[in-house]
Coordinates of C-alpha atoms in Angstrom, one line a residue:
Chain U
M1 CA -3.2 -5.5 32.2
N2 CA -2.3 -7.7 29.3
A3 CA -3.3 -5.0 26.9
L4 CA -0.9 -2.8 28.8
I5 CA 2.0 -5.3 28.4
I6 CA 1.3 -5.8 24.7
F7 CA 1.3 -2.2 23.8
V8 CA 4.2 -1.4 25.8
L9 CA 6.2 -4.2 24.3
L10 CA 5.3 -3.1 20.7
V11 CA 6.1 0.6 21.3
A12 CA 9.3 -0.1 23.0
L13 CA 10.4 -2.5 20.1
L14 CA 9.1 -0.1 17.5
L15 CA 11.3 2.8 19.0
T16 CA 14.4 0.7 18.5
G17 CA 14.0 1.4 14.8
M18 CA 13.6 -2.2 13.9
P19 CA 11.5 -2.9 10.7
I20 CA 7.8 -2.6 11.8
S21 CA 6.8 -6.0 10.7
I22 CA 9.7 -7.5 12.9
A23 CA 8.6 -5.4 15.9
L24 CA 5.0 -6.8 15.5
G25 CA 6.2 -10.3 15.2
M26 CA 8.6 -10.0 18.1
S27 CA 6.1 -8.6 20.5
V28 CA 3.7 -11.4 19.7
L29 CA 6.5 -14.0 20.1
A30 CA 7.6 -12.6 23.5
F31 CA 4.1 -12.2 24.8
L32 CA 3.3 -15.8 23.7
Y33 CA 6.3 -17.1 25.5
A34 CA 6.1 -15.2 28.6
F35 CA 2.4 -14.5 29.5
S36 CA 0.1 -16.7 27.5
T37 CA -1.2 -20.2 27.4
I38 CA -1.5 -20.2 23.6
P39 CA 1.1 -22.5 22.0
V40 CA 3.7 -20.6 20.2
E41 CA 3.4 -23.0 17.3
I42 CA 0.2 -21.3 16.2
I43 CA 2.4 -18.5 14.9
S44 CA 3.8 -20.3 11.9
Q45 CA 0.2 -21.5 10.9
R46 CA -1.2 -17.9 11.3
L47 CA 1.6 -16.5 9.2
F48 CA 0.2 -18.5 6.3
T49 CA -3.4 -18.5 6.9
G50 CA -3.4 -14.9 7.7
L51 CA -2.7 -14.1 4.0
D52 CA -5.1 -16.8 2.7
Q53 CA -7.7 -14.3 1.5
F54 CA -8.4 -13.4 -2.1
A55 CA -9.2 -9.7 -1.2
I56 CA -5.7 -9.0 0.0
M57 CA -4.3 -9.9 -3.2
A58 CA -5.7 -6.8 -4.8
I59 CA -2.7 -5.0 -3.2
P60 CA 0.0 -6.5 -5.3
F61 CA -2.0 -6.1 -8.4
F62 CA -2.7 -2.4 -7.8
I63 CA 1.0 -1.8 -7.1
L64 CA 2.0 -3.7 -10.4
A65 CA -0.7 -1.5 -12.2
G66 CA 0.6 1.6 -10.7
A67 CA 4.2 0.6 -11.6
F68 CA 3.3 0.2 -15.3
L69 CA 1.5 3.4 -15.3
T70 CA 4.5 5.3 -13.7
S71 CA 7.1 4.0 -16.1
G72 CA 4.8 4.3 -19.2
G73 CA 4.1 7.7 -20.7
V74 CA 0.5 7.7 -19.1
A75 CA 1.4 10.3 -16.4
A76 CA 3.0 12.6 -19.1
R77 CA -0.3 12.4 -21.2
I78 CA -2.4 13.1 -18.3
V79 CA -0.5 16.2 -17.4
N80 CA -0.8 17.3 -20.9
F81 CA -4.5 16.9 -20.8
A82 CA -5.0 18.5 -17.4
T83 CA -2.7 21.5 -18.7
T84 CA -5.0 22.1 -21.6
L85 CA -8.0 22.2 -19.2
V86 CA -6.9 24.7 -16.5
G87 CA -3.5 26.0 -17.7
A88 CA -4.9 29.4 -18.8
M89 CA -6.0 30.3 -15.2
R90 CA -3.7 32.1 -12.8
G91 CA -1.0 29.8 -11.7
G92 CA -2.1 27.5 -14.5
L93 CA 0.7 25.0 -14.2
A94 CA 0.3 24.6 -10.5
L95 CA -3.5 24.1 -11.1
S96 CA -2.7 21.5 -13.7
A97 CA -0.4 19.8 -11.2
V98 CA -3.1 19.5 -8.8
L99 CA -5.6 18.2 -11.5
S100 CA -3.1 15.7 -12.8
C101 CA -2.6 14.3 -9.3
A102 CA -6.3 13.9 -9.0
F103 CA -6.5 12.0 -12.5
F104 CA -3.6 9.9 -11.7
A105 CA -5.1 9.0 -8.2
A106 CA -8.0 7.8 -10.0
L107 CA -5.7 5.1 -11.7
S108 CA -3.3 4.5 -8.9
G109 CA -3.7 3.3 -5.3
S110 CA -0.7 4.8 -3.8
S111 CA 0.2 8.2 -2.7
P112 CA 4.0 8.2 -3.1
A113 CA 3.5 6.7 -6.6
T114 CA 1.4 9.6 -7.5
V115 CA 3.9 12.1 -6.2
V116 CA 6.7 10.3 -8.2
A117 CA 4.5 10.1 -11.5
I118 CA 3.4 13.6 -11.6
G119 CA 6.1 15.3 -9.5
S120 CA 8.9 14.1 -11.7
I121 CA 7.2 15.9 -14.6
M122 CA 5.6 18.9 -13.0
I123 CA 8.3 20.1 -10.5
P124 CA 11.0 20.7 -13.1
A125 CA 8.2 22.2 -15.4
M126 CA 7.0 24.7 -12.6
V127 CA 10.6 25.6 -11.8
K128 CA 11.4 26.4 -15.4
Q129 CA 8.2 28.6 -15.6
G130 CA 9.6 30.7 -12.7
Y131 CA 7.6 29.3 -9.9
P132 CA 9.5 29.0 -6.5
K133 CA 10.8 25.6 -6.0
A134 CA 9.2 25.2 -2.7
F135 CA 5.8 26.1 -4.0
G136 CA 5.8 23.3 -6.6
V137 CA 7.1 20.9 -4.1
G138 CA 4.4 21.7 -1.6
V139 CA 1.7 21.6 -4.3
I140 CA 2.9 18.1 -5.5
A141 CA 3.4 16.7 -2.1
T142 CA 0.0 17.5 -0.8
S143 CA -2.0 16.7 -4.0
G144 CA -0.2 13.4 -4.3
G145 CA -2.0 12.5 -1.1
L146 CA -5.3 12.2 -3.3
G147 CA -3.7 8.9 -4.3
I148 CA -5.1 7.0 -1.4
L149 CA -8.3 8.9 -1.2
I150 CA -9.5 8.8 -4.7
P151 CA -10.3 5.2 -5.5
P152 CA -8.5 2.7 -6.1
S153 CA -6.6 2.9 -2.8
I154 CA -4.4 0.4 -1.2
V155 CA -5.0 2.0 2.2
M156 CA -8.7 1.3 1.8
I157 CA -8.0 -2.2 0.9
I158 CA -6.0 -2.6 4.0
Y159 CA -8.6 -1.1 6.0
A160 CA -11.3 -3.4 4.3
V161 CA -9.2 -6.6 5.1
S162 CA -8.5 -5.7 8.7
T163 CA -12.1 -4.7 9.5
N164 CA -14.1 -7.1 7.1
T165 CA -15.8 -4.1 5.3
S166 CA -16.6 -3.9 1.6
V167 CA -13.8 -2.7 -0.6
G168 CA -16.4 -1.6 -3.2
Q169 CA -18.3 0.5 -0.8
L170 CA -15.2 2.2 0.6
F171 CA -13.9 2.9 -2.9
I172 CA -17.3 4.5 -3.7
A173 CA -17.3 6.4 -0.3
G174 CA -13.9 8.0 -1.2
I175 CA -15.2 9.7 -4.4
V176 CA -17.0 12.6 -3.0
P177 CA -14.3 13.5 -0.2
G178 CA -11.7 13.0 -2.9
V179 CA -13.2 15.6 -5.4
L180 CA -14.0 18.0 -2.6
M181 CA -10.4 17.6 -1.6
A182 CA -9.0 18.1 -5.1
V183 CA -11.3 21.1 -5.8
T184 CA -10.3 22.8 -2.4
L185 CA -6.6 22.2 -3.1
M186 CA -7.1 23.8 -6.5
L187 CA -9.0 26.8 -5.0
V188 CA -6.2 27.4 -2.5
T189 CA -3.5 27.1 -5.2
W190 CA -5.4 29.5 -7.3
L191 CA -5.6 32.0 -4.4
V192 CA -1.8 31.7 -3.6
A193 CA -1.0 32.1 -7.3
K194 CA -3.2 35.2 -7.5
K195 CA -1.4 36.7 -4.5
H196 CA 2.0 36.1 -5.9
N197 CA 1.0 36.7 -9.4
Y198 CA 2.3 33.4 -10.8
P199 CA 2.5 32.9 -14.6
T200 CA -0.5 31.6 -16.8
L201 CA -0.4 29.6 -19.9
P202 CA -2.0 30.4 -23.3
Q203 CA -5.6 29.3 -23.4
A204 CA -5.8 25.9 -25.4
S205 CA -8.3 25.7 -28.2
L206 CA -11.1 23.1 -28.1
R207 CA -9.3 21.3 -30.8
E208 CA -6.2 21.0 -28.5
I209 CA -8.3 19.9 -25.6
W210 CA -9.9 17.1 -27.6
Q211 CA -6.5 16.1 -29.0
A212 CA -4.9 15.9 -25.3
F213 CA -8.1 14.0 -24.2
R214 CA -7.8 11.4 -26.9
D215 CA -4.1 10.9 -26.1
S216 CA -4.7 10.2 -22.5
I217 CA -8.1 8.3 -22.8
W218 CA -6.1 5.0 -22.8
G219 CA -4.9 5.7 -19.4
L220 CA -8.1 7.1 -18.0
L221 CA -10.1 4.2 -19.2
I222 CA -8.7 2.5 -16.0
V223 CA -11.1 4.4 -14.1
V224 CA -13.9 2.7 -16.0
I225 CA -12.4 -0.7 -15.5
V226 CA -11.9 -0.3 -11.7
I227 CA -14.9 1.7 -10.6
G228 CA -17.4 0.5 -13.3
G229 CA -16.1 -3.1 -13.1
I230 CA -16.4 -3.4 -9.4
Y231 CA -19.9 -1.4 -9.1
G232 CA -21.3 -3.1 -12.1
G233 CA -20.6 -6.4 -10.5
I234 CA -18.4 -7.4 -13.4
F235 CA -15.3 -8.1 -11.3
T236 CA -14.3 -8.5 -7.7
P237 CA -12.0 -5.7 -6.6
T238 CA -9.0 -8.2 -6.9
E239 CA -10.0 -9.1 -10.4
A240 CA -10.4 -5.4 -11.4
A241 CA -6.9 -4.9 -10.1
A242 CA -5.5 -7.8 -11.9
V243 CA -7.3 -6.7 -15.3
S244 CA -6.1 -3.0 -14.7
A245 CA -2.5 -4.4 -14.2
V246 CA -2.6 -6.2 -17.6
Y247 CA -4.3 -3.3 -19.3
A248 CA -1.7 -1.0 -17.9
F249 CA 1.0 -3.3 -19.2
V250 CA -0.6 -3.4 -22.6
I251 CA -0.9 0.4 -23.0
A252 CA 2.6 1.1 -21.7
V253 CA 4.2 -1.5 -23.9
F254 CA 2.1 -1.7 -27.0
I255 CA 0.0 1.4 -27.3
Y256 CA 2.2 4.1 -26.1
G257 CA 5.4 2.1 -26.5
D258 CA 7.2 4.1 -23.7
L259 CA 8.0 0.9 -21.7
K260 CA 10.3 -1.6 -23.5
L261 CA 9.6 -5.3 -23.1
R262 CA 13.1 -5.9 -21.7
D263 CA 12.2 -3.4 -18.8
V264 CA 9.2 -5.6 -17.8
P265 CA 11.1 -8.0 -15.5
R266 CA 12.4 -4.9 -13.6
V267 CA 8.9 -3.5 -13.3
L268 CA 7.7 -7.0 -11.9
R269 CA 10.7 -7.2 -9.6
E270 CA 10.2 -3.8 -8.1
S271 CA 6.4 -4.3 -7.6
A272 CA 7.1 -7.7 -6.0
N273 CA 9.6 -5.9 -3.6
M274 CA 7.0 -3.3 -2.7
S275 CA 4.2 -5.8 -2.5
A276 CA 6.1 -8.3 -0.5
M277 CA 7.2 -5.6 2.1
L278 CA 3.5 -4.7 2.6
L279 CA 2.4 -8.3 2.6
Y280 CA 4.9 -9.1 5.4
I281 CA 3.7 -6.3 7.4
I282 CA 0.2 -7.6 6.9
T283 CA 0.9 -11.0 8.0
N284 CA 2.6 -9.8 11.2
A285 CA -0.2 -7.2 11.8
I286 CA -2.7 -10.1 11.4
L287 CA -0.8 -12.1 13.9
F288 CA -0.7 -9.1 16.3
S289 CA -4.4 -8.5 15.9
F290 CA -5.1 -12.3 16.4
L291 CA -3.1 -12.1 19.8
L292 CA -5.4 -9.0 20.8
T293 CA -8.5 -10.8 19.8
S294 CA -7.6 -14.1 21.7
E295 CA -6.8 -11.9 24.7
N296 CA -10.3 -10.1 24.2
I297 CA -8.6 -6.9 24.2
P298 CA -10.6 -4.9 21.6
Q299 CA -13.8 -5.9 23.2
Q300 CA -12.5 -4.9 26.7
M301 CA -11.2 -1.5 25.4
A302 CA -14.4 -0.8 23.6
Q303 CA -16.5 -1.6 26.7
W304 CA -14.2 0.8 28.7
I305 CA -14.6 3.7 26.3
V306 CA -18.2 3.0 26.1
D307 CA -18.4 3.0 30.0
Q308 CA -16.8 6.5 30.0
G309 CA -19.9 7.8 28.4
L310 CA -18.0 9.1 25.4
A311 CA -20.1 10.8 22.7
P312 CA -19.4 9.7 19.2
W313 CA -17.8 13.1 18.3
M314 CA -15.5 12.9 21.2
F315 CA -14.4 9.5 20.1
L316 CA -13.9 10.6 16.5
L317 CA -11.8 13.6 17.9
F318 CA -9.7 11.1 19.8
V319 CA -9.2 9.0 16.6
N320 CA -8.2 12.2 14.7
V321 CA -5.6 13.3 17.2
L322 CA -4.1 9.8 17.8
L323 CA -3.9 9.2 14.2
F324 CA -2.5 12.5 13.5
F325 CA 0.4 11.6 16.0
A326 CA 0.7 8.1 14.8
G327 CA 0.9 9.2 11.2
D328 CA 3.8 11.4 12.1
F329 CA 6.0 8.5 12.9
M330 CA 4.8 5.6 10.9
E331 CA 3.6 4.8 7.4
P332 CA -0.1 4.3 6.8
S333 CA -0.6 0.6 6.2
S334 CA 0.9 -0.4 9.6
I335 CA -1.2 2.1 11.5
I336 CA -4.4 1.0 9.9
L337 CA -3.5 -2.7 10.5
I338 CA -2.8 -2.1 14.1
L339 CA -5.4 0.5 15.0
A340 CA -8.3 -0.2 12.9
P341 CA -9.4 -3.6 14.5
I342 CA -9.2 -1.7 17.9
F343 CA -11.3 1.4 16.7
L344 CA -13.9 -0.7 14.9
P345 CA -15.7 -2.3 17.9
V346 CA -15.8 1.0 19.7
A347 CA -17.2 2.7 16.5
I348 CA -19.9 0.0 16.1
K349 CA -21.0 0.4 19.7
L350 CA -21.2 4.1 19.3
G351 CA -23.3 3.9 16.0
I352 CA -20.5 5.1 13.7
D353 CA -20.6 3.5 10.2
P354 CA -17.5 1.3 9.7
I355 CA -17.3 2.7 6.1
H356 CA -17.4 6.4 7.5
L357 CA -14.5 5.5 9.8
G358 CA -12.6 4.0 7.1
I359 CA -12.7 7.2 5.1
V360 CA -11.8 9.3 8.1
M361 CA -8.7 7.1 8.8
T362 CA -7.7 7.3 5.3
I363 CA -7.8 11.2 5.1
N364 CA -6.0 11.2 8.6
M365 CA -3.2 9.0 7.0
E366 CA -3.1 11.5 4.0
L367 CA -2.4 14.2 6.7
G368 CA 0.2 12.2 8.3
M369 CA 2.1 11.8 4.9
I370 CA 2.4 15.5 4.5
T371 CA 3.4 16.5 8.1
P372 CA 6.9 15.8 9.5
P373 CA 9.0 14.0 10.8
V374 CA 7.7 11.1 8.7
G375 CA 5.8 12.6 6.0
L376 CA 6.4 10.0 3.2
N377 CA 5.1 12.4 0.4
L378 CA 7.2 15.3 1.7
Y379 CA 10.2 13.0 1.7
V380 CA 9.5 11.7 -1.8
A381 CA 8.8 15.2 -3.1
S382 CA 11.9 16.6 -1.5
G383 CA 13.9 13.8 -3.0
L384 CA 12.7 14.5 -6.5
A385 CA 13.5 18.3 -6.1
R386 CA 16.7 17.6 -3.9
M387 CA 15.4 20.0 -1.4
G388 CA 15.6 19.9 2.5
L389 CA 12.7 18.4 4.2
T390 CA 12.2 21.7 6.4
E391 CA 12.0 23.9 3.4
V392 CA 9.5 21.6 1.9
T393 CA 7.4 21.3 4.9
L394 CA 7.2 25.1 5.2
A395 CA 6.1 25.4 1.7
A396 CA 3.4 22.7 2.1
A397 CA 2.1 24.6 5.0
P398 CA -1.1 26.2 3.4
W399 CA -2.1 22.9 1.9
I400 CA -1.6 21.1 5.2
L401 CA -4.3 23.5 6.7
V402 CA -6.7 22.6 3.8
V403 CA -6.2 18.9 4.3
T404 CA -6.8 19.4 8.0
A405 CA -10.1 21.4 7.3
I406 CA -11.3 18.6 5.0
L407 CA -10.5 15.9 7.5
L408 CA -12.6 17.6 10.2
L409 CA -15.4 18.5 7.7
V410 CA -15.6 14.7 6.6
T411 CA -15.4 13.4 10.2
Y412 CA -18.2 15.5 11.6
V413 CA -20.3 15.3 8.6
P414 CA -20.5 11.7 7.8
Q415 CA -23.0 12.3 4.9
I416 CA -20.1 13.5 2.8
A417 CA -18.6 10.1 2.5
L418 CA -21.6 8.1 3.1
W419 CA -24.1 9.7 0.7
L420 CA -22.7 8.2 -2.6
P421 CA -22.3 4.6 -1.4
H422 CA -25.8 4.6 0.2
L423 CA -27.2 6.0 -2.9
M424 CA -25.5 3.5 -5.0
Y425 CA -26.0 0.4 -2.9
G426 CA -29.4 1.3 -1.9
I427 CA -28.8 1.6 1.9
P428 CA -31.5 3.9 3.5
Chain G
M1 CA 29.3 -17.3 -6.6
I2 CA 26.7 -19.4 -4.6
N3 CA 25.4 -15.8 -3.4
R4 CA 25.1 -14.6 -6.9
I5 CA 23.1 -17.6 -7.9
L6 CA 21.0 -17.2 -4.9
D7 CA 20.3 -13.4 -5.6
R8 CA 19.3 -14.1 -9.3
L9 CA 17.2 -17.1 -8.4
E10 CA 15.3 -14.8 -5.7
E11 CA 14.8 -12.1 -8.1
W12 CA 13.7 -14.4 -10.8
L13 CA 11.3 -16.3 -8.6
I14 CA 9.4 -13.2 -7.2
A15 CA 9.1 -11.6 -10.7
S16 CA 7.7 -14.7 -12.2
F17 CA 5.3 -15.3 -9.4
M18 CA 4.1 -11.7 -9.7
G19 CA 3.6 -12.0 -13.3
L20 CA 2.1 -15.5 -13.3
A21 CA -0.6 -14.6 -10.6
T22 CA -1.6 -11.6 -12.8
L23 CA -1.9 -13.6 -15.9
V24 CA -3.8 -16.4 -14.1
I25 CA -6.5 -14.2 -12.7
F26 CA -6.6 -12.1 -16.0
F27 CA -7.4 -15.3 -18.1
A28 CA -9.8 -16.5 -15.4
V29 CA -11.8 -13.3 -15.9
V30 CA -11.4 -13.5 -19.7
H31 CA -12.7 -17.1 -19.5
R32 CA -15.8 -16.1 -17.5
Y33 CA -16.9 -13.6 -20.2
T34 CA -15.9 -15.6 -23.3
S35 CA -17.6 -18.9 -22.5
G36 CA -20.2 -18.0 -25.3
I37 CA -17.4 -17.7 -28.0
P38 CA -16.6 -21.2 -29.3
W39 CA -13.1 -20.7 -30.7
L40 CA -11.9 -19.1 -27.5
W41 CA -13.8 -21.5 -25.2
Q42 CA -11.7 -24.4 -26.3
Y43 CA -8.6 -22.7 -24.9
T44 CA -10.1 -21.3 -21.6
R45 CA -12.6 -24.0 -20.6
H46 CA -10.0 -25.4 -18.3
L47 CA -9.8 -22.4 -16.1
S48 CA -12.3 -22.2 -13.3
T49 CA -12.7 -19.4 -10.7
S50 CA -12.2 -21.4 -7.7
W51 CA -8.7 -23.0 -8.5
T52 CA -7.4 -19.9 -10.1
Q53 CA -8.2 -18.0 -6.9
E54 CA -6.4 -20.7 -4.9
L55 CA -3.5 -20.6 -7.1
C56 CA -3.1 -16.8 -7.1
I57 CA -3.2 -16.9 -3.4
Y58 CA -0.4 -19.5 -3.2
L59 CA 1.7 -17.8 -5.7
F60 CA 1.4 -14.5 -3.9
I61 CA 2.1 -16.0 -0.6
W62 CA 5.3 -17.6 -2.1
M63 CA 6.1 -14.3 -3.7
A64 CA 5.6 -12.4 -0.2
K65 CA 7.9 -14.9 1.7
F66 CA 10.8 -14.7 -0.8
G67 CA 10.1 -11.1 -1.5
A68 CA 10.4 -10.2 2.1
A69 CA 13.8 -11.8 2.1
Y70 CA 14.7 -9.8 -1.2
G71 CA 13.4 -6.7 0.7
V72 CA 16.0 -7.1 3.4
R73 CA 18.6 -6.8 0.6
T74 CA 17.1 -3.8 -0.8
G75 CA 16.4 -2.2 2.4
I76 CA 12.7 -1.7 2.0
H77 CA 11.7 -2.8 5.4
V78 CA 11.4 0.5 7.3
G79 CA 11.1 1.2 11.0
V80 CA 10.3 4.1 13.1
D81 CA 13.8 5.7 13.3
V82 CA 12.9 9.1 14.6
L83 CA 14.2 8.5 18.1
V84 CA 17.3 6.4 17.1
R85 CA 18.4 9.1 14.5
S86 CA 18.6 11.8 17.3
L87 CA 21.2 9.6 19.1
T88 CA 25.1 9.7 19.1
P89 CA 26.6 7.6 16.3
A90 CA 27.9 5.0 18.7
R91 CA 24.4 4.5 20.2
Q92 CA 22.8 4.6 16.7
R93 CA 25.2 1.7 15.7
F94 CA 24.0 -0.3 18.7
F95 CA 20.4 0.0 17.8
V96 CA 21.2 -0.8 14.0
I97 CA 22.8 -3.9 15.3
L98 CA 20.0 -4.8 17.7
S99 CA 17.4 -4.5 15.1
L100 CA 19.3 -6.5 12.4
V101 CA 19.9 -9.3 15.2
S102 CA 16.3 -9.2 16.1
G103 CA 15.3 -9.6 12.5
A104 CA 17.6 -12.6 12.2
F105 CA 16.2 -14.0 15.5
F106 CA 12.6 -13.6 14.6
T107 CA 13.0 -15.1 11.0
A108 CA 15.1 -18.0 12.4
T109 CA 12.4 -18.6 15.0
I110 CA 9.7 -18.6 12.4
A111 CA 11.8 -20.9 10.2
L112 CA 12.1 -23.4 12.9
L113 CA 8.3 -23.3 13.8
G114 CA 7.4 -23.4 10.2
G115 CA 9.6 -26.5 9.7
K116 CA 7.9 -28.2 12.5
F117 CA 4.4 -27.2 11.1
V118 CA 5.2 -28.4 7.6
H119 CA 6.4 -31.8 9.2
F120 CA 3.1 -31.9 11.0
I121 CA 1.1 -31.3 7.8
Y122 CA 3.1 -33.7 5.9
V123 CA 2.2 -36.6 8.5
T124 CA -1.6 -35.6 8.2
G125 CA -1.3 -35.9 4.4
Q126 CA -3.7 -32.8 3.8
I127 CA -4.3 -31.7 0.3
S128 CA -5.5 -28.1 -0.9
P129 CA -9.3 -27.9 -1.6
D130 CA -9.3 -26.9 -5.1
L131 CA -5.9 -27.6 -6.7
E132 CA -5.5 -30.9 -4.7
M133 CA -1.9 -30.3 -4.1
P134 CA -0.1 -31.6 -1.0
M135 CA -0.5 -28.9 1.6
W136 CA 3.0 -29.4 3.0
I137 CA 4.6 -28.4 -0.2
I138 CA 2.6 -25.1 -0.2
Y139 CA 3.4 -24.5 3.4
L140 CA 7.1 -25.0 2.6
A141 CA 7.0 -21.2 1.8
I142 CA 7.3 -20.4 5.4
P143 CA 10.4 -22.2 6.5
L144 CA 12.1 -21.7 3.2
G145 CA 11.3 -18.0 2.8
S146 CA 12.0 -17.2 6.4
S147 CA 15.4 -19.0 6.4
L148 CA 16.3 -17.0 3.4
M149 CA 15.2 -13.8 5.2
C150 CA 17.3 -14.8 8.3
Y151 CA 20.4 -15.3 5.9
R152 CA 19.7 -11.9 4.4
F153 CA 19.5 -10.3 7.8
L154 CA 22.8 -11.8 8.7
Q155 CA 24.3 -10.8 5.3
V156 CA 23.2 -7.1 5.8
L157 CA 24.6 -7.3 9.5
W158 CA 28.0 -8.7 8.3
H159 CA 28.2 -6.0 5.6
Y160 CA 27.2 -3.3 8.2
L161 CA 29.9 -4.4 10.7
K162 CA 32.5 -4.4 8.0
S163 CA 31.8 -1.3 6.1
G164 CA 29.2 0.6 8.2
E165 CA 26.8 0.8 5.3
L166 CA 23.1 -0.2 5.1
P167 CA 21.0 -1.0 2.0
V168 CA 18.7 2.1 1.5
H169 CA 15.6 2.0 -0.7
T170 CA 14.7 4.9 -2.6
Y171 CA 11.1 5.6 -3.8
G172 CA 10.3 5.3 -7.6
G173 CA 13.6 3.1 -8.2
D174 CA 15.9 5.3 -10.4
I175 CA 13.6 7.9 -11.2
E176 CA 15.2 10.9 -9.8
V177 CA 15.0 14.4 -11.2
A178 CA 17.4 17.3 -10.5
A179 CA 15.1 20.3 -10.6

């Protein structure tokens, strides 16, 4: 009964259009006043202690690193490198766009940031080469989704924080599905390009490839810092994030010199703005899940679902469908923060690996970001190209199908996500 | 005038907290791996992992509380507006006002509760585990940040009632490409 009151309260408040963080906080406040014996004072303490975890602090650091990479010329050099690799194939520029997004995703933890970084270079370039604008926008909006699947990933950190799982293992688990997704997206792009006979670029010589690689190597080294550093036990994920932020600053300002020192305060301020917004949602969501836990709701729901005799695949299907609809209305971090603590106890009871659930939720979020009405990637890409949202959505349709197919594959074949982390962390 | 000072102070604070936290953790890592190098060691030996982590967390909590207030001004706190956008303008106006008032109400409540909590901690005289700073100063982030946030909500509300405009945050800052 209490569960019903809390969720009806939350959904009603959310639908008024108030900020998600405020809706979360208000529903906790209202519930505590009206139905609960827990003293309201606990809120102010929770708002502080909720954030008192070093793991959460990886989020602002990765946002800062991403901001330096986007404003520095790193994206342009990565695009250059990708173009020398696959440009000569049919639809070369579009294939390079997908590959660039995959590379950039390995440096940045956010999808919209990937869309902005690669899209602002590639959409105009594709249009200039005679691709239909909608095609270019569709490619970028979907490939940008790789940003949260290929590590580092802010969405995965949020999942790790709200379920007490290992950020390192989640990152490693994202690699195989991420590469699979990138390859499939390229394949479909190539097929579409072949059908419409889109242009190719001249074949780059080995020398040009090497030159482009050397130009972009400074940016690509971040992959080594983050994945190598975390896996090799050199850093915690948060430290890796801080080091890559400093490193990104150094290459943007001193090595490539595309970012002026006087722009640094602006980059810091914008990253602080974005981080604070996420941290504010996180605090209020932690407050909300504290309320759920103290009312024993996740446990009760888990028991109820188990009592229904649901098979694991039926539960996963339910997760897929629920997240698909949730992803159409809200942005990923809030959804994960609200739903992951509720799904997790059920998953554990049904024998589903928490790391697997995390990867499934991440890909589900990716799908949500490219489907209307609230597809953040579509929104950002259509803003870059100054196109209507409906046109962009129609253009993204073939790739939306690809992402759906990969989502189902990774959901029902857990080994795709779990094979690499099990191998690397020696779990049988 | 006072508003302008407050704006600059807020921006300056969150940017420096962000930068400072990054440097603290960066140098803590450098310290850990340079302890064998004597000339560097004499500069880095005062950094230890436990208090740098604590400092980083406190800096980010302060940044988060004041940044959330800054975010109201830049319109970055988004909600689920699918339903509201399908309504008539008059009803939309009602919901916009409702959500701004709720924001102001929630943050004001938190500011009050936070203030009470700070007073409670002040009386107990708690200090933080590693930095040994008085905890009440650190907890001050909640009432101060929340009050500022409340003020920002009221400011946005006032501006909306006067001009009908809301701050809108665009992704990627000023990067916009006309393709």
